[in-house]
Tab-separated table of N, CA and C in Angstrom:
chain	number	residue	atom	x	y	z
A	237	UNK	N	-15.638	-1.396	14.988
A	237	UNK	CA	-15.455	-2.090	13.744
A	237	UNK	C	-14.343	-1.451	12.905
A	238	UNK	N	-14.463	-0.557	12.862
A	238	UNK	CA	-13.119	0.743	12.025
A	238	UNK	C	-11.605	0.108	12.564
A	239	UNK	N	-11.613	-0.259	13.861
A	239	UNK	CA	-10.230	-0.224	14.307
A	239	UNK	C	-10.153	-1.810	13.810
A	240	UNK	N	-10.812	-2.959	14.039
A	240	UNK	CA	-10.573	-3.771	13.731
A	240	UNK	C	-10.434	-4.303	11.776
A	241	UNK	N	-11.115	-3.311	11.237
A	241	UNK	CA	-10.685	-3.094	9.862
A	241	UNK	C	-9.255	-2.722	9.309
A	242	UNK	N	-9.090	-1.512	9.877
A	242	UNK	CA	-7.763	-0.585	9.974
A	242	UNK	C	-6.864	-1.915	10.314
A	243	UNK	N	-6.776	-2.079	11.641
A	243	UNK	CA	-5.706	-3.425	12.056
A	243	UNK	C	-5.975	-4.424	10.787
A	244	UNK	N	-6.591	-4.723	10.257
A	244	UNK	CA	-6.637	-6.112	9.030
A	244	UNK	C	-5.575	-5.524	7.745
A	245	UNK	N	-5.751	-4.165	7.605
A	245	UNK	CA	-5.007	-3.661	6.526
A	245	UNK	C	-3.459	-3.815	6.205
A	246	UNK	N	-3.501	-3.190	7.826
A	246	UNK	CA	-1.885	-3.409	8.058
A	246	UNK	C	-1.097	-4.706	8.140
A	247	UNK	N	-2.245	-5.739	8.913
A	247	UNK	CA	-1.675	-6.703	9.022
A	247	UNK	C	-1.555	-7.871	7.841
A	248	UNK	N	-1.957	-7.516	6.992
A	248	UNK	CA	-2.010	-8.340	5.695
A	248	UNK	C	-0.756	-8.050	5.311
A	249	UNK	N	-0.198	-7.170	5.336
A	249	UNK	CA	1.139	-6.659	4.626
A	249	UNK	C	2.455	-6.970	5.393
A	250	UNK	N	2.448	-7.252	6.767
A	250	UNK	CA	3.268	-8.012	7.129
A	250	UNK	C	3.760	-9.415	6.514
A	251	UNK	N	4.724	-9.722	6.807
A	251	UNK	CA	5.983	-8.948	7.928
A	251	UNK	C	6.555	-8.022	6.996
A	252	UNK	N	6.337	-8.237	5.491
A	252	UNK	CA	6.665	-7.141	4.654
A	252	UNK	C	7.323	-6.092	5.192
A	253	UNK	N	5.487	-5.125	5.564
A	253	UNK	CA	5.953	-3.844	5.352
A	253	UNK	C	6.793	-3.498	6.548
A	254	UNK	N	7.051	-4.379	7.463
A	254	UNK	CA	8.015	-4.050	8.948
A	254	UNK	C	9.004	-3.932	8.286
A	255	UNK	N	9.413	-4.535	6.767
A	255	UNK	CA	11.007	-4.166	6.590
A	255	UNK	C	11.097	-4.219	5.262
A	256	UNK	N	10.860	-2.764	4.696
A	256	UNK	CA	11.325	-2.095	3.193
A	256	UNK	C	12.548	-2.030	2.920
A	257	UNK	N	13.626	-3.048	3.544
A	257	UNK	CA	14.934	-1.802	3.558
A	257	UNK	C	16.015	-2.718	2.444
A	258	UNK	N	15.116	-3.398	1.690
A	258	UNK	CA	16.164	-3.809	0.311
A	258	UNK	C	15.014	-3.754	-1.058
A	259	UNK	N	15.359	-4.153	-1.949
A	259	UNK	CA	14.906	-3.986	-3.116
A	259	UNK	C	13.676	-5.241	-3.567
A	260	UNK	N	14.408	-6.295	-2.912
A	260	UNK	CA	13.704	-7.793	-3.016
A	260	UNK	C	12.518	-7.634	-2.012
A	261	UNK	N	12.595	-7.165	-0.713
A	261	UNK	CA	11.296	-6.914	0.056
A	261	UNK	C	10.567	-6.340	-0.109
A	262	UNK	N	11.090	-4.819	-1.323
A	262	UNK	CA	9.779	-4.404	-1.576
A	262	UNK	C	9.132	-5.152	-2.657
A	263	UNK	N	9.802	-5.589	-3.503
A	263	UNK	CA	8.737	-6.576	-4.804
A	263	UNK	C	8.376	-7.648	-3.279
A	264	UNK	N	8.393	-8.042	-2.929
A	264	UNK	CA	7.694	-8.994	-1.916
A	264	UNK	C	6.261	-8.448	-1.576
A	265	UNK	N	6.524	-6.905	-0.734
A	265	UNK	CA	5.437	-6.978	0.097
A	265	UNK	C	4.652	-5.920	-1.457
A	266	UNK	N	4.939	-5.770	-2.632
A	266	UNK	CA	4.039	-5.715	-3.544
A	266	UNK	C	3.502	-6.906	-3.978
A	267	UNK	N	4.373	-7.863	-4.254
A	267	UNK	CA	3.710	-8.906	-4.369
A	267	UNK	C	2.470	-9.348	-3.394
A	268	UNK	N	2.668	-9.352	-2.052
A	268	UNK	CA	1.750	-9.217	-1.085
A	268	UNK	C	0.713	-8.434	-1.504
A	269	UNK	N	0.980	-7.020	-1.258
A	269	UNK	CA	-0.276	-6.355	-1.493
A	269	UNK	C	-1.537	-6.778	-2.456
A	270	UNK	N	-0.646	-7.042	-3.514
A	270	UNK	CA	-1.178	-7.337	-4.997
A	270	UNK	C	-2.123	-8.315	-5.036
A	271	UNK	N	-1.707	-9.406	-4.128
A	271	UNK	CA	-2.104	-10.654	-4.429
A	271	UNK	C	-3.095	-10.485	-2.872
A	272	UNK	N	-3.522	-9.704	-1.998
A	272	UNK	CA	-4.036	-9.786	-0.958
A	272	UNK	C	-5.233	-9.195	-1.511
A	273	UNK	N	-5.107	-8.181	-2.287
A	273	UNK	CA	-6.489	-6.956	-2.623
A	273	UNK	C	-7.193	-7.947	-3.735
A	274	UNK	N	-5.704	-8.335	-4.863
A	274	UNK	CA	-7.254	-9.294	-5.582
A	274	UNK	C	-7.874	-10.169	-5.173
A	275	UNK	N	-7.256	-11.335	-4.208
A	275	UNK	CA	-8.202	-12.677	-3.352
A	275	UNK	C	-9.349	-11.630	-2.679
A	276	UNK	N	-9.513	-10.393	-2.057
A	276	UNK	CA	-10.512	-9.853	-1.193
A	276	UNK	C	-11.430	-9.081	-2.628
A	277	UNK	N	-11.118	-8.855	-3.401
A	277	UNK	CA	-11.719	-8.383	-4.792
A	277	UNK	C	-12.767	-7.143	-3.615
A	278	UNK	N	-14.175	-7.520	-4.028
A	278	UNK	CA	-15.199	-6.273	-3.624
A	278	UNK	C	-15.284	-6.507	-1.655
A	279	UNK	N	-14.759	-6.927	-1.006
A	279	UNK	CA	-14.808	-7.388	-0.251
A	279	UNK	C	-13.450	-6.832	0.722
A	280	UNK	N	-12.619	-5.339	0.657
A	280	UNK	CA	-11.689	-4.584	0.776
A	280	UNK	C	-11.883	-4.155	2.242
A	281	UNK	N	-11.596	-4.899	2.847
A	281	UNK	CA	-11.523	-3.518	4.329
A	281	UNK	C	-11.626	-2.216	4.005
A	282	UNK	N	-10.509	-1.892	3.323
A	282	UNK	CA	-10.356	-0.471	2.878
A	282	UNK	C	-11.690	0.134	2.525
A	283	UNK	N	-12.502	-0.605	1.615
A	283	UNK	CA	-13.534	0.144	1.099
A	283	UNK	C	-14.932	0.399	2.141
A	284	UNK	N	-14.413	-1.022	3.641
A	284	UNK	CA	-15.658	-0.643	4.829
A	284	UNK	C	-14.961	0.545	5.626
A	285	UNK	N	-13.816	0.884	5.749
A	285	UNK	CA	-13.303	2.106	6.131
A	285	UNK	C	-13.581	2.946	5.891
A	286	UNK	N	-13.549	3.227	3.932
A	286	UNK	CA	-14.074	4.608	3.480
A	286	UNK	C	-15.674	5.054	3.624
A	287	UNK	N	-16.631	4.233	3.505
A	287	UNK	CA	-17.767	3.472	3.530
A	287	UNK	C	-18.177	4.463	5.316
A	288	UNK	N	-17.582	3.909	5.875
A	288	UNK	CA	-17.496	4.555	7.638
A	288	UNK	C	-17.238	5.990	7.909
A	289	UNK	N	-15.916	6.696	6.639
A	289	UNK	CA	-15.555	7.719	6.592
A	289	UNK	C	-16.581	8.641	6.085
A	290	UNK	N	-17.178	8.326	5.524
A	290	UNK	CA	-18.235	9.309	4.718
A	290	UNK	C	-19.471	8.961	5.671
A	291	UNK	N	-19.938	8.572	6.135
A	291	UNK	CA	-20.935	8.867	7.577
A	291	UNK	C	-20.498	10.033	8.060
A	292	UNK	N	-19.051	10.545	7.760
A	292	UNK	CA	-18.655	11.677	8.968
A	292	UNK	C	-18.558	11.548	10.159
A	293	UNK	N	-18.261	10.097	10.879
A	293	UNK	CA	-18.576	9.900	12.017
A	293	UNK	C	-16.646	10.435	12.572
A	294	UNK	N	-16.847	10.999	13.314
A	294	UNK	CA	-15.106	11.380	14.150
A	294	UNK	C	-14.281	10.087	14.216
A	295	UNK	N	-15.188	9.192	14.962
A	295	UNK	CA	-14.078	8.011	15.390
A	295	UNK	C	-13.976	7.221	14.254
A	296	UNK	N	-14.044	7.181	12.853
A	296	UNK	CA	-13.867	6.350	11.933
A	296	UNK	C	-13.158	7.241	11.578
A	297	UNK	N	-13.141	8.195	11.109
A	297	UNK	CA	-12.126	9.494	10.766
A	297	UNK	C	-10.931	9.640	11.313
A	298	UNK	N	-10.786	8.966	12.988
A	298	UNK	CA	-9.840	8.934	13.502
A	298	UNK	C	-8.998	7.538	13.284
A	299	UNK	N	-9.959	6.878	13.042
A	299	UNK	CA	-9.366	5.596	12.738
A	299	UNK	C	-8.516	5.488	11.395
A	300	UNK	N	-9.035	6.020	10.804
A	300	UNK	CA	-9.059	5.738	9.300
A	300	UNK	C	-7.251	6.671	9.140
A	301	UNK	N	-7.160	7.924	9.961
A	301	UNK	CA	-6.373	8.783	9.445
A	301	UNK	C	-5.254	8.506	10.446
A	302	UNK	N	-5.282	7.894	11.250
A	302	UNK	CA	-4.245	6.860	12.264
A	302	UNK	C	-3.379	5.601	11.681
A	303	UNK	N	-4.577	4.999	10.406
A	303	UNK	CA	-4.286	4.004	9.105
A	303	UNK	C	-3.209	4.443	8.546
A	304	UNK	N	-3.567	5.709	8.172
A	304	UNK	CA	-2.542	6.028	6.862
A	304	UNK	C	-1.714	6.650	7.361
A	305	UNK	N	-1.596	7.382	8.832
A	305	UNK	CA	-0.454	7.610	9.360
A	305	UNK	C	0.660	6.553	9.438
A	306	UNK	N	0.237	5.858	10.045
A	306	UNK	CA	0.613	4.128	10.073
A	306	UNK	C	1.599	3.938	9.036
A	307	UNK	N	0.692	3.970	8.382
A	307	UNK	CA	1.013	3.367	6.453
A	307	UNK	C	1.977	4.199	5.795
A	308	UNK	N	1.582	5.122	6.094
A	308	UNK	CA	2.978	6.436	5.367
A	308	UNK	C	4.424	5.989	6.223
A	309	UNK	N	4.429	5.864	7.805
A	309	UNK	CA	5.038	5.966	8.323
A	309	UNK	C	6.536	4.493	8.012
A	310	UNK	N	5.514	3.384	7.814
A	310	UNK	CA	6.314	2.240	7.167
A	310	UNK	C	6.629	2.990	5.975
A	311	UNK	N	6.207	3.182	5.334
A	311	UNK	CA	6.453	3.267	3.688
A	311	UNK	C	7.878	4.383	3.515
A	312	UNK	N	7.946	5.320	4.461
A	312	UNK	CA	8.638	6.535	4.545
A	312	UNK	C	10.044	5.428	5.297
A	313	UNK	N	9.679	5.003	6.277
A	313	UNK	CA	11.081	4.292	6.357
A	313	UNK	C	12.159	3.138	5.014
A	314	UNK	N	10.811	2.648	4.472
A	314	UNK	CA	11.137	2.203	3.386
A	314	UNK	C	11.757	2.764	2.327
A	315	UNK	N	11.416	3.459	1.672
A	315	UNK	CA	12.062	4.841	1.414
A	315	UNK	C	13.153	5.120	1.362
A	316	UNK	N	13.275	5.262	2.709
A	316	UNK	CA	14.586	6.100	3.480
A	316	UNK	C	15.811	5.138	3.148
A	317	UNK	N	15.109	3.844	3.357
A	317	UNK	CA	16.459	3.037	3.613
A	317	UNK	C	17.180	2.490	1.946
A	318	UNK	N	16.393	2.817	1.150
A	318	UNK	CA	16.242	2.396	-0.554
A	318	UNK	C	17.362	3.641	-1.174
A	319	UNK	N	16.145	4.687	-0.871
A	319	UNK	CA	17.234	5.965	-1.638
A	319	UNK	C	17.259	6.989	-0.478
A	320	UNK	N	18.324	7.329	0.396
A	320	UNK	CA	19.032	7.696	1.540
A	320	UNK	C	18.941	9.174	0.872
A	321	UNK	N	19.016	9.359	-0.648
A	321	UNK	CA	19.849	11.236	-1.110
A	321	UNK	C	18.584	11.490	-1.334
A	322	UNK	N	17.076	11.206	-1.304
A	322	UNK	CA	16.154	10.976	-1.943
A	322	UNK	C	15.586	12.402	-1.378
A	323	UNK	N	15.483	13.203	-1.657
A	323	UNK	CA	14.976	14.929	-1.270
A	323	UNK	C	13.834	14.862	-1.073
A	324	UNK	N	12.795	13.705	-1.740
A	324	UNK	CA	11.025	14.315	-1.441
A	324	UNK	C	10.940	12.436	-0.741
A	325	UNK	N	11.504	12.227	0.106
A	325	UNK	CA	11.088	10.616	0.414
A	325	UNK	C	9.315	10.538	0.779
A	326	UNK	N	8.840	12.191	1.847
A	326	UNK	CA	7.946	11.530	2.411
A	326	UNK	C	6.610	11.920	0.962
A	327	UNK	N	7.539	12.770	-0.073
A	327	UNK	CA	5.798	12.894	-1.315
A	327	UNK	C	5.873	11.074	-2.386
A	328	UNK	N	7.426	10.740	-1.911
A	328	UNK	CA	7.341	9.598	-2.589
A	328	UNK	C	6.508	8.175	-2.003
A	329	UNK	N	6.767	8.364	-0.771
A	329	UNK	CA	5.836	7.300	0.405
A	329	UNK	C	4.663	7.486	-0.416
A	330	UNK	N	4.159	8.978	-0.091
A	330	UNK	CA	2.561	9.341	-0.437
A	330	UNK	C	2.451	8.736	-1.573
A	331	UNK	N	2.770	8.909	-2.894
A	331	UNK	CA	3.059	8.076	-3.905
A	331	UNK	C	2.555	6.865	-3.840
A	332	UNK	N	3.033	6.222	-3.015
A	332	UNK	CA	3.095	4.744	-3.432
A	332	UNK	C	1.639	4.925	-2.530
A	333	UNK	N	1.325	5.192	-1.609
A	333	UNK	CA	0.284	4.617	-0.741
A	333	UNK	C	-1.059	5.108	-1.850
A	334	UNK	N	-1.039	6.080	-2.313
A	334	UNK	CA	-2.168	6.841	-3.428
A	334	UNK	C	-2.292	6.190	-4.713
A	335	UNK	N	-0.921	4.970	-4.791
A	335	UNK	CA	-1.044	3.986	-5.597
A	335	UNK	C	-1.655	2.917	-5.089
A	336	UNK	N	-1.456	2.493	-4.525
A	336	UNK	CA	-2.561	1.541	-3.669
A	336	UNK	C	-4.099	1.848	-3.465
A	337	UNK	N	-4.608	3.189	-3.099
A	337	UNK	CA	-5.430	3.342	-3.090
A	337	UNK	C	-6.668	3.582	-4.225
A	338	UNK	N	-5.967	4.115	-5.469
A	338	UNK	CA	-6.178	4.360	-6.515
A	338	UNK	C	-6.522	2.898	-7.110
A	339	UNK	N	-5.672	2.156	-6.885
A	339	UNK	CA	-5.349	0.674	-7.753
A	339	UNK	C	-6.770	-0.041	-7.104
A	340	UNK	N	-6.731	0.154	-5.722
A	340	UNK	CA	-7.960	-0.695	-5.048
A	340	UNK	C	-9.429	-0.317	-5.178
A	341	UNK	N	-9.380	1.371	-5.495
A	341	UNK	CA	-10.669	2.149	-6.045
A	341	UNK	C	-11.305	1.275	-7.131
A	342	UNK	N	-9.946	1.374	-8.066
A	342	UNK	CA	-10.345	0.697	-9.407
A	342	UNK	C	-10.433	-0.716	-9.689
A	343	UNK	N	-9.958	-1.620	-8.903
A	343	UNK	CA	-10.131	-2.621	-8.287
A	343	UNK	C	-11.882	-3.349	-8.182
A	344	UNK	N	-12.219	-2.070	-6.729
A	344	UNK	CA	-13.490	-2.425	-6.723
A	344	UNK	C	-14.409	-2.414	-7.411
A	345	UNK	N	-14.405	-1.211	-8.594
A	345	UNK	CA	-15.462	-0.442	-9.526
A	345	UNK	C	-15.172	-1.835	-10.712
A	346	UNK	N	-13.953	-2.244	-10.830
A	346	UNK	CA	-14.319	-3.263	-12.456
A	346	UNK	C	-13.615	-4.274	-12.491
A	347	UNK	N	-13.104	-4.988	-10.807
A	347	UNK	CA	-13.010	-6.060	-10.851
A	347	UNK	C	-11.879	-7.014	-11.571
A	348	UNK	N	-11.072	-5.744	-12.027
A	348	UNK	CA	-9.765	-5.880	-12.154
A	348	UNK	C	-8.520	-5.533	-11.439
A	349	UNK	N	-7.335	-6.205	-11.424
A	349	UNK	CA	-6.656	-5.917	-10.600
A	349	UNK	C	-5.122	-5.294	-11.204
A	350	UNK	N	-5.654	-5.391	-12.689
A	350	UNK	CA	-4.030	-4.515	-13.286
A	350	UNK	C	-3.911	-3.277	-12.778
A	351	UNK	N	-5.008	-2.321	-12.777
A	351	UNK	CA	-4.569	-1.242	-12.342
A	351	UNK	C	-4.016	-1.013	-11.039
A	352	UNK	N	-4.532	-1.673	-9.999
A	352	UNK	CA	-3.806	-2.236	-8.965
A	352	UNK	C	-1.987	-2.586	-9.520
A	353	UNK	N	-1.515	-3.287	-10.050
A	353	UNK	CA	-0.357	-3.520	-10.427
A	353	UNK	C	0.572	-2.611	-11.188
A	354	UNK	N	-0.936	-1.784	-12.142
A	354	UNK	CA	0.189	-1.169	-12.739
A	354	UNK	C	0.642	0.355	-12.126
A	355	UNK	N	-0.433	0.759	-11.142
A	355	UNK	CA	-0.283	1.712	-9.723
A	355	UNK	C	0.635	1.519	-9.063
A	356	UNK	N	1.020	0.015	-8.707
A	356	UNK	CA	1.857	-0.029	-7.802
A	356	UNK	C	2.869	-0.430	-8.015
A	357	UNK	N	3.268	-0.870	-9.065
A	357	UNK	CA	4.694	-1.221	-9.412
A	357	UNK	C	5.082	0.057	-10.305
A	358	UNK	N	4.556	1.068	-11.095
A	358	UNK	CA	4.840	2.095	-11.164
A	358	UNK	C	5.633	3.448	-10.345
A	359	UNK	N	4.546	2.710	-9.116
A	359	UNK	CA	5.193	3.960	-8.012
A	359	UNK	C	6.345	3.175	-7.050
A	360	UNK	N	6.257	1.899	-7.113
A	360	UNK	CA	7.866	1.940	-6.778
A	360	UNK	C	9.484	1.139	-7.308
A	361	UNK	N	9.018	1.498	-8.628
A	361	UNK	CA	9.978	1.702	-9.747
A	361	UNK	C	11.205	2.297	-9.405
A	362	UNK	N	11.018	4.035	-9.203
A	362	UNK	CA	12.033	4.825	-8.768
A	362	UNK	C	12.923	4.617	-8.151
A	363	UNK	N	12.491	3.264	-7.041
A	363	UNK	CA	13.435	3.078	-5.663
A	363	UNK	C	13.905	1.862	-6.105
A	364	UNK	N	13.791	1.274	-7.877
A	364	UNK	CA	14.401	-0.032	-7.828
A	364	UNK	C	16.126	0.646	-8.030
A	365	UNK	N	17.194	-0.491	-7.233
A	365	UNK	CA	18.730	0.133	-7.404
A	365	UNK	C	18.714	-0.344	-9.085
A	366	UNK	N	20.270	0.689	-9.555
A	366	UNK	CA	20.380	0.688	-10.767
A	366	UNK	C	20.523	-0.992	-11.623
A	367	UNK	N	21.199	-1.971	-10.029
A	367	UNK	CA	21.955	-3.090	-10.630
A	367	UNK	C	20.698	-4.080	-10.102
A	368	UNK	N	19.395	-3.520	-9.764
A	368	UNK	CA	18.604	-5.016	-9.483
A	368	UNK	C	17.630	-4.785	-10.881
A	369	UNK	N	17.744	-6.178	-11.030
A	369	UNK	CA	16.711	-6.684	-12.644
A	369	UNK	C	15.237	-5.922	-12.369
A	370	UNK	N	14.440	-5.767	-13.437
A	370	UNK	CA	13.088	-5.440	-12.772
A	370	UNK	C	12.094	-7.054	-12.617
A	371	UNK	N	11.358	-7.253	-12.295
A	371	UNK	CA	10.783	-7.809	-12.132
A	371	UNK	C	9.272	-7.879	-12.247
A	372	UNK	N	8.659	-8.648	-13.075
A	372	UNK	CA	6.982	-8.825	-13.748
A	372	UNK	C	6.337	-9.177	-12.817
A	373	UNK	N	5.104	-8.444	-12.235
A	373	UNK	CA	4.700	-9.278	-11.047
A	373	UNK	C	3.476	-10.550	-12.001
């Protein structure tokens, strides 16, 4: 069940997160995200993952930390390809993904989804270029 959770996570965020490498795709696959976690509201993969993780069971642990390998690993290319001089790309990945997670914590507990938005368009602010507009999700 873990792996088929894990796989739902990622795949919601397609084709997105396959390609961070302009400014407009990432407001996209935020837009995505954004709009994927609130339609699933208490009802988060993520949260039957963590839910699995705290059993302590190994193979959800493995699952779970294969996820966010995953997840860092898009996000870090994304990154890369945004701000190239960028000295901490992979604490900035972490960033954004701890924004997501944070946003979806709080998400579940009160059923709102700003903090979700304002997590995640916060954390990837930094990587908007100087000459693209910002954008309200």
């Amino acid at each position: 069940m873990a792996g088929h959770e894990a796989a739902q996570v990622l795949e919601a965020q397609q084709p997105y997160l396959g390609d961070l490498t302009t400014w407009e795709s990432w407001q996209k696959w935020c837009e995505a995200v954004i709009n994927h976690y609130a339609e699933l509201g208490q009802r988060c993969p993520l949260g039957s993952l963590t839910s699995e993780l705290g059993k302590s069971s190994p193979q959800a642990r493995a699952v779970v930390t294969g996820l966010y390998e995953a997840w860092e690993a898009a996000l870090l290319r994304g990154v890369q390809a945004l701000t190239p001089g960028d000295e901490t790309p992979v604490d900035r990945a972490r960033g954004i993904l701890v924004a997501i997670q944070g946003g979806v914590v709080m998400l579940r507990a009160t059923d709102r989804v700003d903090y979700l938005i304002a997590g995640l368009t916060g954390a990837i602010e930094p990587l908007r270029p100087a000459d693209a507009a910002a954008r309200v999700l």
